[in-house]
Amino acid sequence: MQTFFKPDQLIDPDFKRSNEILRACVHCGFCTATCPTYQVLGDELDSPRGRIYLIKDMLENNRIPDARTVKHIDRCLSCLACMTTCPSGVHYMHLIDHARAYINDHYKRPWHDRALRWVLAQVIPYPTRFRLALLGAK
C-alpha cells in the first residue's frame, strides 16, 4: 500500500512502524476470511483490510477521528486471526494498537461510552468484583 506520511510524522517511532506495516499490505483480502466481525457484519470497514484503510487515512492526515471511524476500530476483537492468514506478514496488532492510542488522545467519546468504559475498568480486572457483577446480572 502506498503511503504519504510527512517527514515530521515519521520522526515518531509509532508512525514510522505503522508506515512500514501499511506499506506491506497488498490488499489481497485474505484477512477477511478469518475476521469474525467481518463474517458476522459483512461490512468491508469491519474487516482488517477496511480498518487498515481507515487507520491509514486517519494517521496520514492527522485527522481527528470521527464516530464512524471509532465505531469500526472499536469493533475489532483483537483476536488477530487476520495475522495468521496474511501472506504479506502485516502486523495488524501494532496498527490497531496505534489507532486505539491515537483515538484515545484525539477523540472525545460520548459521556455514556466514557462511563461504561470506566465501570468496566473498575470491574473486569478484579475477580471478586466481576463475580459480584455476574451475580447481580442474574
Coordinates of C-alpha atoms in Angstrom, one line a residue:
M1 CA 0.0 0.0 0.0
Q2 CA 1.4 3.4 -0.9
T3 CA 1.6 5.8 2.0
F4 CA 2.0 9.6 2.1
F5 CA 3.2 10.3 5.7
K6 CA 5.0 13.6 6.1
P7 CA 8.7 13.5 7.2
D8 CA 7.9 15.1 10.6
Q9 CA 5.3 12.4 11.3
L10 CA 7.9 9.7 10.6
I11 CA 10.1 11.0 13.5
D12 CA 7.6 9.4 15.9
P13 CA 8.5 5.7 16.2
D14 CA 4.8 4.6 16.2
F15 CA 4.1 6.4 13.0
K16 CA 7.3 5.1 11.4
R17 CA 6.4 1.5 12.3
S18 CA 2.8 2.0 11.1
N19 CA 4.1 3.3 7.8
E20 CA 6.3 0.2 7.4
I21 CA 3.3 -2.1 8.2
L22 CA 0.9 -0.2 5.9
R23 CA 3.4 -0.5 3.0
A24 CA 3.5 -4.2 3.5
C25 CA -0.3 -4.6 2.9
V26 CA -1.1 -5.7 -0.7
H27 CA -4.9 -5.5 -0.3
C28 CA -5.4 -9.2 -1.0
G29 CA -8.3 -9.6 1.4
F30 CA -7.2 -13.0 2.8
C31 CA -7.7 -11.4 6.2
T32 CA -11.4 -11.0 5.7
A33 CA -11.9 -14.8 5.6
T34 CA -10.8 -15.2 9.2
C35 CA -12.2 -12.0 10.7
P36 CA -15.1 -12.7 13.0
T37 CA -16.6 -9.2 12.9
Y38 CA -16.5 -9.1 9.1
Q39 CA -18.0 -12.6 8.9
V40 CA -20.9 -11.5 11.1
L41 CA -21.5 -7.9 10.0
G42 CA -20.4 -8.2 6.3
D43 CA -19.2 -4.6 6.2
E44 CA -15.8 -4.1 4.5
L45 CA -15.0 -1.4 7.1
D46 CA -15.4 -4.1 9.8
S47 CA -12.6 -6.2 8.2
P48 CA -8.9 -5.8 8.8
R49 CA -8.5 -4.5 5.3
G50 CA -11.2 -1.9 5.7
R51 CA -9.8 -0.9 9.1
I52 CA -6.4 -0.5 7.6
Y53 CA -7.8 2.0 5.1
L54 CA -9.5 3.9 7.9
I55 CA -6.3 3.9 10.0
K56 CA -4.1 5.0 7.1
D57 CA -6.5 7.9 6.4
M58 CA -6.7 9.0 10.0
L59 CA -2.9 8.8 10.7
E60 CA -1.6 10.2 7.4
N61 CA -3.8 13.2 7.6
N62 CA -3.6 13.7 11.4
R63 CA -7.3 13.7 11.2
I64 CA -9.5 13.9 14.3
P65 CA -11.2 10.5 14.5
D66 CA -15.0 10.7 13.7
A67 CA -17.6 8.5 15.3
R68 CA -17.8 6.3 12.2
T69 CA -14.1 5.5 12.3
V70 CA -14.1 4.9 16.0
K71 CA -17.0 2.5 15.7
H72 CA -15.2 0.3 13.2
I73 CA -11.9 0.4 15.1
D74 CA -13.7 -0.5 18.3
R75 CA -15.4 -3.4 16.7
C76 CA -12.1 -5.2 16.2
L77 CA -11.9 -8.0 18.8
S78 CA -8.1 -8.1 18.7
C79 CA -8.2 -11.8 18.1
L80 CA -5.5 -11.4 15.4
A81 CA -6.9 -14.2 13.3
C82 CA -6.1 -12.0 10.4
M83 CA -2.4 -12.1 11.1
T84 CA -2.4 -15.9 10.7
T85 CA -3.7 -15.7 7.2
C86 CA -1.8 -12.7 5.9
P87 CA 0.7 -13.7 3.2
S88 CA 2.5 -10.3 3.5
G89 CA 3.0 -10.6 7.2
V90 CA 1.2 -7.4 8.1
H91 CA 1.5 -6.8 11.8
Y92 CA -2.1 -5.7 12.3
M93 CA -1.7 -5.8 16.1
H94 CA 0.6 -2.7 16.0
L95 CA -1.8 -0.9 13.7
I96 CA -4.9 -1.4 15.8
D97 CA -3.0 -0.6 19.0
H98 CA -1.6 2.6 17.4
A99 CA -5.1 3.5 16.1
R100 CA -6.7 3.0 19.5
A101 CA -4.0 5.1 21.2
Y102 CA -4.5 7.8 18.6
I103 CA -8.2 7.7 19.2
N104 CA -7.8 7.9 23.0
D105 CA -5.6 11.0 22.5
H106 CA -7.8 12.8 19.9
Y107 CA -11.4 11.7 20.2
K108 CA -13.8 12.7 22.9
R109 CA -16.2 9.8 23.4
P110 CA -19.8 10.5 24.4
W111 CA -20.3 10.6 28.2
H112 CA -22.2 7.2 28.3
D113 CA -19.3 5.5 26.5
R114 CA -16.8 7.0 28.9
A115 CA -19.0 6.0 31.9
L116 CA -19.3 2.4 30.6
R117 CA -15.6 2.1 30.0
W118 CA -14.9 3.4 33.5
V119 CA -17.3 0.9 35.1
L120 CA -15.8 -2.0 33.0
A121 CA -12.3 -0.9 34.0
Q122 CA -13.4 -1.0 37.7
V123 CA -15.0 -4.4 37.4
I124 CA -13.3 -6.7 34.9
P125 CA -9.7 -6.7 36.2
Y126 CA -10.9 -7.7 39.7
P127 CA -12.2 -11.3 40.0
T128 CA -14.3 -10.6 43.2
R129 CA -16.0 -7.5 41.7
F130 CA -16.5 -9.4 38.5
R131 CA -18.2 -12.3 40.3
L132 CA -20.4 -9.9 42.2
A133 CA -21.4 -8.2 39.0
L134 CA -22.3 -11.5 37.4
L135 CA -24.4 -12.4 40.4
G136 CA -26.2 -9.1 40.1
A137 CA -26.8 -9.7 36.4
K138 CA -28.8 -12.9 37.2

